[in-house]
């Protein structure tokens, strides 16, 4: 069992291609929800959401190439994650589940709903899932580094102790004001190796494959626009480093021409890319998830 905030979680593994997928499960008597984390994150990114959804049966995998699933081999990419999530539902004997995705995980959620609308009838996309293709000839590695910046740099760093690793995150401008047991648990889950060579568990090839797909794969970019993908897009006001410009703004979202009847979009004020998953903002995410759970089938 894993304690994260007030919600008590348990760890399980699920057979998938190449091995076993690590999953954090916050048990509940209510409908099943599967939460998919960002490109260098892990399942405990959703600890606060679990607290905000008492009764919901919440499953959050460590996606292939991260944390407890770091040993799973390639191929990587959103399509592989979709296959893993379908395998999770099959293993649990679930016909369908609501999907929540944050950042890169939102693109996976939209792709899963596009490919398997009968299994994933509703999605909640949190600061991700809506992409904008770069100009032809763009250096994808350079663009990825520009977008996720320090998160990418961390993958090549080593730390002499767990305390040094936590200090690195305590200095992060988007995380520092929200530091507490849940953030500590989230960042610690990513730590692997032995001192003085502690490092992130994220597999660089997995991050590159997922990032490249999110930036320019036509199927991934088109998923949120497919008529069978239904739900809600919630976007953070501020960016990955708490800078004023977030990943989205009203102009970009309007220009994307999402169907408001099928995929309404709204900003969560006073949040950045990470704090949107922390209290109090996560209560708005939780409300969207409950709305998705309660939505009529096919509605």
PDB file of C-alpha atoms in Angstrom:
ATOM      1  CA  UNK A   1       0.000   0.000   0.000  1.00  0.00           C
ATOM      2  CA  UNK A   2       1.095   3.557  -0.710  1.00  0.00           C
ATOM      3  CA  UNK A   3       0.045   6.566   1.316  1.00  0.00           C
ATOM      4  CA  UNK A   4      -0.370   9.712  -0.790  1.00  0.00           C
ATOM      5  CA  UNK A   5      -2.291  12.485   0.908  1.00  0.00           C
ATOM      6  CA  UNK A   6      -5.413  11.237   2.655  1.00  0.00           C
ATOM      7  CA  UNK A   7      -6.282   8.656  -0.001  1.00  0.00           C
ATOM      8  CA  UNK A   8      -4.818   5.209   0.529  1.00  0.00           C
ATOM      9  CA  UNK A   9      -3.496   3.705  -2.682  1.00  0.00           C
ATOM     10  CA  UNK A  10      -2.351   0.229  -3.554  1.00  0.00           C
ATOM     11  CA  UNK A  11       0.133  -0.836  -6.195  1.00  0.00           C
ATOM     12  CA  UNK A  12      -0.625  -3.479  -8.796  1.00  0.00           C
ATOM     13  CA  UNK A  13       0.894  -4.684 -12.034  1.00  0.00           C
ATOM     14  CA  UNK A  14      -0.839  -5.635 -15.257  1.00  0.00           C
ATOM     15  CA  UNK A  15       0.471  -7.867 -18.063  1.00  0.00           C
ATOM     16  CA  UNK A  16       1.173  -5.874 -21.232  1.00  0.00           C
ATOM     17  CA  UNK A  17       3.403  -6.290 -24.249  1.00  0.00           C
ATOM     18  CA  UNK A  18       6.966  -6.928 -23.062  1.00  0.00           C
ATOM     19  CA  UNK A  19       6.294  -7.230 -19.334  1.00  0.00           C
ATOM     20  CA  UNK A  20       4.104  -5.720 -16.636  1.00  0.00           C
ATOM     21  CA  UNK A  21       2.676  -2.222 -16.328  1.00  0.00           C
ATOM     22  CA  UNK A  22       2.835  -0.641 -12.858  1.00  0.00           C
ATOM     23  CA  UNK A  23      -0.459   0.928 -11.768  1.00  0.00           C
ATOM     24  CA  UNK A  24      -1.463   2.941  -8.706  1.00  0.00           C
ATOM     25  CA  UNK A  25      -5.037   2.170  -7.655  1.00  0.00           C
ATOM     26  CA  UNK A  26      -7.145   4.290  -5.333  1.00  0.00           C
ATOM     27  CA  UNK A  27     -10.055   1.888  -4.672  1.00  0.00           C
ATOM     28  CA  UNK A  28     -13.637   3.078  -4.657  1.00  0.00           C
ATOM     29  CA  UNK A  29     -17.130   1.714  -5.060  1.00  0.00           C
ATOM     30  CA  UNK A  30     -17.958   4.121  -7.860  1.00  0.00           C
ATOM     31  CA  UNK A  31     -17.357   4.020 -11.614  1.00  0.00           C
ATOM     32  CA  UNK A  32     -13.843   3.361 -12.950  1.00  0.00           C
ATOM     33  CA  UNK A  33     -11.628   6.223 -14.067  1.00  0.00           C
ATOM     34  CA  UNK A  34      -8.153   5.871 -15.605  1.00  0.00           C
ATOM     35  CA  UNK A  35      -5.728   8.791 -15.285  1.00  0.00           C
ATOM     36  CA  UNK A  36      -2.765   9.250 -17.642  1.00  0.00           C
ATOM     37  CA  UNK A  37       0.186  11.413 -16.622  1.00  0.00           C
ATOM     38  CA  UNK A  38       2.541  13.720 -18.503  1.00  0.00           C
ATOM     39  CA  UNK A  39       5.705  13.068 -20.445  1.00  0.00           C
ATOM     40  CA  UNK A  40       8.210  12.921 -17.549  1.00  0.00           C
ATOM     41  CA  UNK A  41       5.702  12.327 -14.743  1.00  0.00           C
ATOM     42  CA  UNK A  42       4.273   9.267 -12.992  1.00  0.00           C
ATOM     43  CA  UNK A  43       1.067   7.940 -11.489  1.00  0.00           C
ATOM     44  CA  UNK A  44       1.339   9.913  -8.242  1.00  0.00           C
ATOM     45  CA  UNK A  45       0.715  13.111 -10.186  1.00  0.00           C
ATOM     46  CA  UNK A  46      -2.929  12.232  -9.495  1.00  0.00           C
ATOM     47  CA  UNK A  47      -2.770  11.850  -5.717  1.00  0.00           C
ATOM     48  CA  UNK A  48      -4.643  15.111  -5.116  1.00  0.00           C
ATOM     49  CA  UNK A  49      -7.239  14.151  -7.720  1.00  0.00           C
ATOM     50  CA  UNK A  50      -7.789  10.877  -5.883  1.00  0.00           C
ATOM     51  CA  UNK A  51      -8.425  12.845  -2.686  1.00  0.00           C
ATOM     52  CA  UNK A  52     -10.893  15.051  -4.562  1.00  0.00           C
ATOM     53  CA  UNK A  53     -12.799  12.043  -5.959  1.00  0.00           C
ATOM     54  CA  UNK A  54     -13.809   9.960  -2.938  1.00  0.00           C
ATOM     55  CA  UNK A  55     -15.677   6.866  -4.012  1.00  0.00           C
ATOM     56  CA  UNK A  56     -14.363   6.876  -7.581  1.00  0.00           C
ATOM     57  CA  UNK A  57     -12.376   3.769  -8.527  1.00  0.00           C
ATOM     58  CA  UNK A  58      -9.254   5.482  -9.842  1.00  0.00           C
ATOM     59  CA  UNK A  59      -6.407   3.771 -11.687  1.00  0.00           C
ATOM     60  CA  UNK A  60      -3.249   5.634 -12.733  1.00  0.00           C
ATOM     61  CA  UNK A  61      -0.554   3.701 -14.600  1.00  0.00           C
ATOM     62  CA  UNK A  62       3.094   4.605 -14.699  1.00  0.00           C
ATOM     63  CA  UNK A  63       3.238   4.887 -18.460  1.00  0.00           C
ATOM     64  CA  UNK A  64       5.700   2.704 -20.354  1.00  0.00           C
ATOM     65  CA  UNK A  65       9.245   4.003 -19.828  1.00  0.00           C
ATOM     66  CA  UNK A  66       8.560   5.759 -16.499  1.00  0.00           C
ATOM     67  CA  UNK A  67       8.808   4.964 -12.763  1.00  0.00           C
ATOM     68  CA  UNK A  68       7.497   1.452 -12.044  1.00  0.00           C
ATOM     69  CA  UNK A  69       7.063   0.794 -15.776  1.00  0.00           C
ATOM     70  CA  UNK A  70      10.542   2.002 -16.753  1.00  0.00           C
ATOM     71  CA  UNK A  71      11.714  -1.521 -17.618  1.00  0.00           C
ATOM     72  CA  UNK A  72       9.023  -2.063 -20.232  1.00  0.00           C
ATOM     73  CA  UNK A  73      10.637  -2.075 -23.682  1.00  0.00           C
ATOM     74  CA  UNK A  74       9.754  -0.077 -26.761  1.00  0.00           C
ATOM     75  CA  UNK A  75       8.273   0.638 -29.119  1.00  0.00           C
ATOM     76  CA  UNK A  76       7.083   3.714 -27.276  1.00  0.00           C
ATOM     77  CA  UNK A  77       4.689   6.438 -28.354  1.00  0.00           C
ATOM     78  CA  UNK A  78       1.033   7.295 -27.691  1.00  0.00           C
ATOM     79  CA  UNK A  79      -0.213   4.269 -29.626  1.00  0.00           C
ATOM     80  CA  UNK A  80       1.730   1.947 -27.334  1.00  0.00           C
ATOM     81  CA  UNK A  81       0.253   3.686 -24.294  1.00  0.00           C
ATOM     82  CA  UNK A  82      -3.245   3.259 -25.743  1.00  0.00           C
ATOM     83  CA  UNK A  83      -2.613  -0.477 -26.130  1.00  0.00           C
ATOM     84  CA  UNK A  84      -1.409  -0.627 -22.516  1.00  0.00           C
ATOM     85  CA  UNK A  85      -4.541   1.140 -21.247  1.00  0.00           C
ATOM     86  CA  UNK A  86      -6.768  -1.247 -23.196  1.00  0.00           C
ATOM     87  CA  UNK A  87      -4.798  -4.126 -21.655  1.00  0.00           C
ATOM     88  CA  UNK A  88      -5.440  -2.592 -18.212  1.00  0.00           C
ATOM     89  CA  UNK A  89      -9.193  -2.539 -18.818  1.00  0.00           C
ATOM     90  CA  UNK A  90      -9.133  -6.104 -20.138  1.00  0.00           C
ATOM     91  CA  UNK A  91      -7.151  -7.288 -17.114  1.00  0.00           C
ATOM     92  CA  UNK A  92      -9.629  -5.638 -14.753  1.00  0.00           C
ATOM     93  CA  UNK A  93     -12.620  -6.983 -16.669  1.00  0.00           C
ATOM     94  CA  UNK A  94     -13.913  -3.480 -17.385  1.00  0.00           C
ATOM     95  CA  UNK A  95     -15.973  -2.781 -20.473  1.00  0.00           C
ATOM     96  CA  UNK A  96     -15.289   0.954 -20.367  1.00  0.00           C
ATOM     97  CA  UNK A  97     -13.837   3.766 -18.284  1.00  0.00           C
ATOM     98  CA  UNK A  98     -13.623   7.536 -18.263  1.00  0.00           C
ATOM     99  CA  UNK A  99     -10.131   8.753 -19.146  1.00  0.00           C
ATOM    100  CA  UNK A 100      -8.356  11.711 -17.574  1.00  0.00           C
ATOM    101  CA  UNK A 101      -5.151  12.861 -19.222  1.00  0.00           C
ATOM    102  CA  UNK A 102      -2.702  15.566 -18.183  1.00  0.00           C
ATOM    103  CA  UNK A 103      -0.265  17.124 -20.654  1.00  0.00           C
ATOM    104  CA  UNK A 104       1.118  14.331 -22.884  1.00  0.00           C
ATOM    105  CA  UNK A 105      -1.322  11.961 -21.175  1.00  0.00           C
ATOM    106  CA  UNK A 106      -4.182  14.055 -22.561  1.00  0.00           C
ATOM    107  CA  UNK A 107      -2.995  13.269 -26.103  1.00  0.00           C
ATOM    108  CA  UNK A 108      -2.964   9.575 -25.186  1.00  0.00           C
ATOM    109  CA  UNK A 109      -6.477   9.886 -23.763  1.00  0.00           C
ATOM    110  CA  UNK A 110      -7.797  11.569 -26.914  1.00  0.00           C
ATOM    111  CA  UNK A 111      -6.121   8.954 -29.124  1.00  0.00           C
ATOM    112  CA  UNK A 112      -7.560   6.121 -27.022  1.00  0.00           C
ATOM    113  CA  UNK A 113     -11.064   7.581 -27.329  1.00  0.00           C
ATOM    114  CA  UNK A 114     -10.627   8.061 -31.075  1.00  0.00           C
ATOM    115  CA  UNK A 115      -9.509   4.468 -31.584  1.00  0.00           C
ATOM    116  CA  UNK A 116     -11.790   2.831 -29.001  1.00  0.00           C
ATOM    117  CA  UNK A 117     -14.854   5.021 -28.402  1.00  0.00           C
ATOM    118  CA  UNK A 118     -16.788   2.063 -26.989  1.00  0.00           C
ATOM    119  CA  UNK A 119     -14.158   1.588 -24.272  1.00  0.00           C
ATOM    120  CA  UNK A 120     -13.519   5.284 -23.562  1.00  0.00           C
ATOM    121  CA  UNK A 121     -16.770   7.189 -24.092  1.00  0.00           C
ATOM    122  CA  UNK A 122     -15.671  10.325 -22.200  1.00  0.00           C
ATOM    123  CA  UNK A 123     -12.371  12.104 -21.642  1.00  0.00           C
ATOM    124  CA  UNK A 124     -11.177  14.969 -19.481  1.00  0.00           C
ATOM    125  CA  UNK A 125      -8.132  16.622 -21.049  1.00  0.00           C
ATOM    126  CA  UNK A 126      -6.055  18.747 -18.668  1.00  0.00           C
ATOM    127  CA  UNK A 127      -3.586  21.204 -20.237  1.00  0.00           C
ATOM    128  CA  UNK A 128      -2.936  18.890 -23.153  1.00  0.00           C
ATOM    129  CA  UNK A 129      -4.536  16.910 -25.955  1.00  0.00           C
ATOM    130  CA  UNK A 130      -4.887  19.837 -28.354  1.00  0.00           C
ATOM    131  CA  UNK A 131      -1.834  20.175 -30.564  1.00  0.00           C
ATOM    132  CA  UNK A 132      -0.554  22.549 -33.203  1.00  0.00           C
ATOM    133  CA  UNK A 133       1.702  21.081 -35.932  1.00  0.00           C
ATOM    134  CA  UNK A 134       5.100  22.801 -36.258  1.00  0.00           C
ATOM    135  CA  UNK A 135       6.294  24.163 -39.594  1.00  0.00           C
ATOM    136  CA  UNK A 136       7.892  21.638 -41.980  1.00  0.00           C
ATOM    137  CA  UNK A 137      11.583  21.071 -41.305  1.00  0.00           C
ATOM    138  CA  UNK A 138      11.368  21.885 -37.604  1.00  0.00           C
ATOM    139  CA  UNK A 139      14.007  20.177 -35.435  1.00  0.00           C
ATOM    140  CA  UNK A 140      11.734  18.078 -33.212  1.00  0.00           C
ATOM    141  CA  UNK A 141      14.387  17.485 -30.529  1.00  0.00           C
ATOM    142  CA  UNK A 142      15.046  21.218 -30.285  1.00  0.00           C
ATOM    143  CA  UNK A 143      11.329  21.987 -30.157  1.00  0.00           C
ATOM    144  CA  UNK A 144      10.772  19.359 -27.472  1.00  0.00           C
ATOM    145  CA  UNK A 145      13.560  20.870 -25.376  1.00  0.00           C
ATOM    146  CA  UNK A 146      12.069  24.325 -25.861  1.00  0.00           C
ATOM    147  CA  UNK A 147       8.621  23.158 -24.741  1.00  0.00           C
ATOM    148  CA  UNK A 148       9.450  21.036 -21.684  1.00  0.00           C
ATOM    149  CA  UNK A 149      12.829  22.616 -20.904  1.00  0.00           C
ATOM    150  CA  UNK A 150      14.057  21.685 -17.403  1.00  0.00           C
ATOM    151  CA  UNK A 151      11.975  18.499 -17.375  1.00  0.00           C
ATOM    152  CA  UNK A 152      14.057  17.281 -20.315  1.00  0.00           C
ATOM    153  CA  UNK A 153      17.335  18.457 -18.746  1.00  0.00           C
ATOM    154  CA  UNK A 154      16.583  16.480 -15.582  1.00  0.00           C
ATOM    155  CA  UNK A 155      16.803  13.189 -17.478  1.00  0.00           C
ATOM    156  CA  UNK A 156      20.556  13.563 -17.971  1.00  0.00           C
ATOM    157  CA  UNK A 157      21.291  14.725 -14.407  1.00  0.00           C
ATOM    158  CA  UNK A 158      22.524  12.683 -11.457  1.00  0.00           C
ATOM    159  CA  UNK A 159      22.056  13.468  -7.772  1.00  0.00           C
ATOM    160  CA  UNK A 160      24.249  12.555  -4.822  1.00  0.00           C
ATOM    161  CA  UNK A 161      21.315  12.004  -2.464  1.00  0.00           C
ATOM    162  CA  UNK A 162      17.525  11.939  -2.291  1.00  0.00           C
ATOM    163  CA  UNK A 163      17.745  15.237  -0.406  1.00  0.00           C
ATOM    164  CA  UNK A 164      19.582  16.829  -3.341  1.00  0.00           C
ATOM    165  CA  UNK A 165      16.922  15.517  -5.704  1.00  0.00           C
ATOM    166  CA  UNK A 166      14.106  16.944  -3.589  1.00  0.00           C
ATOM    167  CA  UNK A 167      15.964  20.259  -3.322  1.00  0.00           C
ATOM    168  CA  UNK A 168      16.092  20.410  -7.131  1.00  0.00           C
ATOM    169  CA  UNK A 169      12.306  20.176  -7.263  1.00  0.00           C
ATOM    170  CA  UNK A 170      11.770  22.505  -4.301  1.00  0.00           C
ATOM    171  CA  UNK A 171      13.424  25.217  -6.405  1.00  0.00           C
ATOM    172  CA  UNK A 172      11.051  24.640  -9.330  1.00  0.00           C
ATOM    173  CA  UNK A 173       8.976  27.824  -9.700  1.00  0.00           C
ATOM    174  CA  UNK A 174       5.797  25.947 -10.627  1.00  0.00           C
ATOM    175  CA  UNK A 175       6.069  23.407  -7.799  1.00  0.00           C
ATOM    176  CA  UNK A 176       7.678  25.252  -4.882  1.00  0.00           C
ATOM    177  CA  UNK A 177       4.567  27.140  -3.702  1.00  0.00           C
ATOM    178  CA  UNK A 178       2.619  23.875  -3.563  1.00  0.00           C
ATOM    179  CA  UNK A 179       5.201  21.721  -1.785  1.00  0.00           C
ATOM    180  CA  UNK A 180       3.841  19.102   0.579  1.00  0.00           C
ATOM    181  CA  UNK A 181       3.526  15.332   1.070  1.00  0.00           C
ATOM    182  CA  UNK A 182       1.755  14.739  -2.253  1.00  0.00           C
ATOM    183  CA  UNK A 183       4.345  16.615  -4.318  1.00  0.00           C
ATOM    184  CA  UNK A 184       7.125  14.893  -2.369  1.00  0.00           C
ATOM    185  CA  UNK A 185       5.603  11.486  -3.104  1.00  0.00           C
ATOM    186  CA  UNK A 186       5.153  12.348  -6.755  1.00  0.00           C
ATOM    187  CA  UNK A 187       8.739  13.454  -7.392  1.00  0.00           C
ATOM    188  CA  UNK A 188      10.226  10.671  -5.231  1.00  0.00           C
ATOM    189  CA  UNK A 189       8.448   8.000  -7.275  1.00  0.00           C
ATOM    190  CA  UNK A 190      10.569   9.055 -10.254  1.00  0.00           C
ATOM    191  CA  UNK A 191      13.875   8.551  -8.428  1.00  0.00           C
ATOM    192  CA  UNK A 192      15.988   5.483  -9.201  1.00  0.00           C
ATOM    193  CA  UNK A 193      19.563   4.236  -8.900  1.00  0.00           C
ATOM    194  CA  UNK A 194      21.995   4.372  -5.995  1.00  0.00           C
ATOM    195  CA  UNK A 195      23.715   7.317  -4.340  1.00  0.00           C
ATOM    196  CA  UNK A 196      25.722   9.175  -5.447  1.00  0.00           C
ATOM    197  CA  UNK A 197      24.317   8.390  -8.901  1.00  0.00           C
ATOM    198  CA  UNK A 198      20.594   8.816  -8.320  1.00  0.00           C
ATOM    199  CA  UNK A 199      18.637   9.821 -11.404  1.00  0.00           C
ATOM    200  CA  UNK A 200      15.222  10.058 -13.019  1.00  0.00           C
ATOM    201  CA  UNK A 201      13.609   6.763 -13.971  1.00  0.00           C
ATOM    202  CA  UNK A 202      12.325   8.195 -17.265  1.00  0.00           C
ATOM    203  CA  UNK A 203      13.718   6.470 -20.341  1.00  0.00           C
ATOM    204  CA  UNK A 204      14.986   9.131 -22.725  1.00  0.00           C
ATOM    205  CA  UNK A 205      13.956   7.153 -25.825  1.00  0.00           C
ATOM    206  CA  UNK A 206      10.405   6.950 -24.474  1.00  0.00           C
ATOM    207  CA  UNK A 207      10.287  10.685 -23.815  1.00  0.00           C
ATOM    208  CA  UNK A 208      11.608  11.442 -27.296  1.00  0.00           C
ATOM    209  CA  UNK A 209       9.157   9.080 -28.996  1.00  0.00           C
ATOM    210  CA  UNK A 210       6.174  10.428 -27.081  1.00  0.00           C
ATOM    211  CA  UNK A 211       7.238  14.034 -27.553  1.00  0.00           C
ATOM    212  CA  UNK A 212       7.805  13.640 -31.278  1.00  0.00           C
ATOM    213  CA  UNK A 213       4.357  12.081 -31.719  1.00  0.00           C
ATOM    214  CA  UNK A 214       2.639  14.825 -29.733  1.00  0.00           C
ATOM    215  CA  UNK A 215       4.377  17.464 -31.843  1.00  0.00           C
ATOM    216  CA  UNK A 216       3.872  16.114 -35.340  1.00  0.00           C
ATOM    217  CA  UNK A 217       2.095  12.729 -35.607  1.00  0.00           C
ATOM    218  CA  UNK A 218      -1.019  13.385 -37.757  1.00  0.00           C
ATOM    219  CA  UNK A 219      -3.208  10.784 -36.036  1.00  0.00           C
ATOM    220  CA  UNK A 220      -2.294  12.022 -32.553  1.00  0.00           C
ATOM    221  CA  UNK A 221      -2.893  15.668 -33.483  1.00  0.00           C
ATOM    222  CA  UNK A 222      -6.212  14.860 -35.150  1.00  0.00           C
ATOM    223  CA  UNK A 223      -7.584  12.707 -32.319  1.00  0.00           C
ATOM    224  CA  UNK A 224      -9.200  15.513 -30.282  1.00  0.00           C
ATOM    225  CA  UNK A 225     -11.072  16.654 -33.408  1.00  0.00           C
ATOM    226  CA  UNK A 226     -12.667  13.264 -34.116  1.00  0.00           C
ATOM    227  CA  UNK A 227     -16.466  13.228 -33.671  1.00  0.00           C
ATOM    228  CA  UNK A 228     -16.379  10.158 -31.429  1.00  0.00           C
ATOM    229  CA  UNK A 229     -14.096  11.884 -28.898  1.00  0.00           C
ATOM    230  CA  UNK A 230     -16.305  13.555 -26.326  1.00  0.00           C
ATOM    231  CA  UNK A 231     -15.476  15.305 -23.088  1.00  0.00           C
ATOM    232  CA  UNK A 232     -13.927  18.537 -21.872  1.00  0.00           C
ATOM    233  CA  UNK A 233     -10.637  20.407 -22.241  1.00  0.00           C
ATOM    234  CA  UNK A 234      -9.387  22.285 -19.178  1.00  0.00           C
ATOM    235  CA  UNK A 235      -6.343  24.492 -19.642  1.00  0.00           C
ATOM    236  CA  UNK A 236      -4.063  26.187 -17.161  1.00  0.00           C
ATOM    237  CA  UNK A 237      -3.619  29.948 -17.169  1.00  0.00           C
ATOM    238  CA  UNK A 238       0.193  29.810 -16.782  1.00  0.00           C
ATOM    239  CA  UNK A 239       3.059  27.722 -18.139  1.00  0.00           C
ATOM    240  CA  UNK A 240       5.465  24.958 -17.086  1.00  0.00           C
ATOM    241  CA  UNK A 241       7.683  27.357 -15.143  1.00  0.00           C
ATOM    242  CA  UNK A 242       4.739  29.408 -13.865  1.00  0.00           C
ATOM    243  CA  UNK A 243       5.395  31.934 -16.622  1.00  0.00           C
ATOM    244  CA  UNK A 244       2.407  34.069 -17.739  1.00  0.00           C
ATOM    245  CA  UNK A 245       2.157  32.414 -21.150  1.00  0.00           C
ATOM    246  CA  UNK A 246       0.749  28.916 -20.804  1.00  0.00           C
ATOM    247  CA  UNK A 247       0.649  26.105 -23.321  1.00  0.00           C
ATOM    248  CA  UNK A 248      -2.754  27.445 -24.366  1.00  0.00           C
ATOM    249  CA  UNK A 249      -4.470  30.796 -24.467  1.00  0.00           C
ATOM    250  CA  UNK A 250      -7.896  31.913 -25.576  1.00  0.00           C
ATOM    251  CA  UNK A 251      -6.707  32.765 -29.071  1.00  0.00           C
ATOM    252  CA  UNK A 252      -5.070  29.401 -29.695  1.00  0.00           C
ATOM    253  CA  UNK A 253      -8.022  27.470 -28.326  1.00  0.00           C
ATOM    254  CA  UNK A 254     -10.501  29.501 -30.384  1.00  0.00           C
ATOM    255  CA  UNK A 255      -8.399  29.058 -33.520  1.00  0.00           C
ATOM    256  CA  UNK A 256      -8.458  25.276 -33.021  1.00  0.00           C
ATOM    257  CA  UNK A 257     -12.222  25.343 -33.667  1.00  0.00           C
ATOM    258  CA  UNK A 258     -13.178  22.571 -31.279  1.00  0.00           C
ATOM    259  CA  UNK A 259     -16.864  21.703 -31.372  1.00  0.00           C
ATOM    260  CA  UNK A 260     -18.190  23.199 -28.105  1.00  0.00           C
ATOM    261  CA  UNK A 261     -21.075  20.745 -28.025  1.00  0.00           C
ATOM    262  CA  UNK A 262     -18.660  17.816 -28.111  1.00  0.00           C
ATOM    263  CA  UNK A 263     -15.500  19.229 -26.500  1.00  0.00           C
ATOM    264  CA  UNK A 264     -16.052  22.458 -24.553  1.00  0.00           C
ATOM    265  CA  UNK A 265     -12.868  24.171 -23.399  1.00  0.00           C
ATOM    266  CA  UNK A 266     -12.286  26.463 -20.440  1.00  0.00           C
ATOM    267  CA  UNK A 267      -9.421  28.008 -18.530  1.00  0.00           C
ATOM    268  CA  UNK A 268      -8.730  27.272 -14.874  1.00  0.00           C
ATOM    269  CA  UNK A 269      -7.620  30.611 -13.524  1.00  0.00           C
ATOM    270  CA  UNK A 270      -4.647  31.061 -11.220  1.00  0.00           C
ATOM    271  CA  UNK A 271      -2.995  27.779 -12.177  1.00  0.00           C
ATOM    272  CA  UNK A 272       0.141  26.657 -13.965  1.00  0.00           C
ATOM    273  CA  UNK A 273       0.805  23.470 -15.906  1.00  0.00           C
ATOM    274  CA  UNK A 274       1.496  21.506 -12.701  1.00  0.00           C
ATOM    275  CA  UNK A 275      -0.614  23.224 -10.059  1.00  0.00           C
ATOM    276  CA  UNK A 276      -3.748  22.500 -12.072  1.00  0.00           C
ATOM    277  CA  UNK A 277      -3.506  19.026 -10.492  1.00  0.00           C
ATOM    278  CA  UNK A 278      -3.125  20.377  -6.934  1.00  0.00           C
ATOM    279  CA  UNK A 279      -5.663  21.792  -4.514  1.00  0.00           C
ATOM    280  CA  UNK A 280      -7.671  23.977  -4.897  1.00  0.00           C
ATOM    281  CA  UNK A 281      -7.597  23.862  -8.724  1.00  0.00           C
ATOM    282  CA  UNK A 282      -7.887  20.069  -8.826  1.00  0.00           C
ATOM    283  CA  UNK A 283     -11.420  20.408  -7.468  1.00  0.00           C
ATOM    284  CA  UNK A 284     -12.404  21.818 -10.869  1.00  0.00           C
ATOM    285  CA  UNK A 285     -10.766  18.854 -12.574  1.00  0.00           C
ATOM    286  CA  UNK A 286     -12.600  16.514 -10.202  1.00  0.00           C
ATOM    287  CA  UNK A 287     -15.912  18.195 -11.039  1.00  0.00           C
ATOM    288  CA  UNK A 288     -15.236  17.647 -14.740  1.00  0.00           C
ATOM    289  CA  UNK A 289     -14.454  13.987 -14.071  1.00  0.00           C
ATOM    290  CA  UNK A 290     -17.681  13.542 -12.135  1.00  0.00           C
ATOM    291  CA  UNK A 291     -19.543  15.173 -15.004  1.00  0.00           C
ATOM    292  CA  UNK A 292     -17.944  12.743 -17.445  1.00  0.00           C
ATOM    293  CA  UNK A 293     -18.806   9.794 -15.213  1.00  0.00           C
ATOM    294  CA  UNK A 294     -22.431  10.927 -14.935  1.00  0.00           C
ATOM    295  CA  UNK A 295     -22.876  11.758 -18.628  1.00  0.00           C
ATOM    296  CA  UNK A 296     -25.428   9.599 -20.435  1.00  0.00           C
ATOM    297  CA  UNK A 297     -24.038   7.000 -22.812  1.00  0.00           C
ATOM    298  CA  UNK A 298     -23.788   8.409 -26.311  1.00  0.00           C
ATOM    299  CA  UNK A 299     -24.765  11.867 -25.062  1.00  0.00           C
TER     300      UNK A 299
END
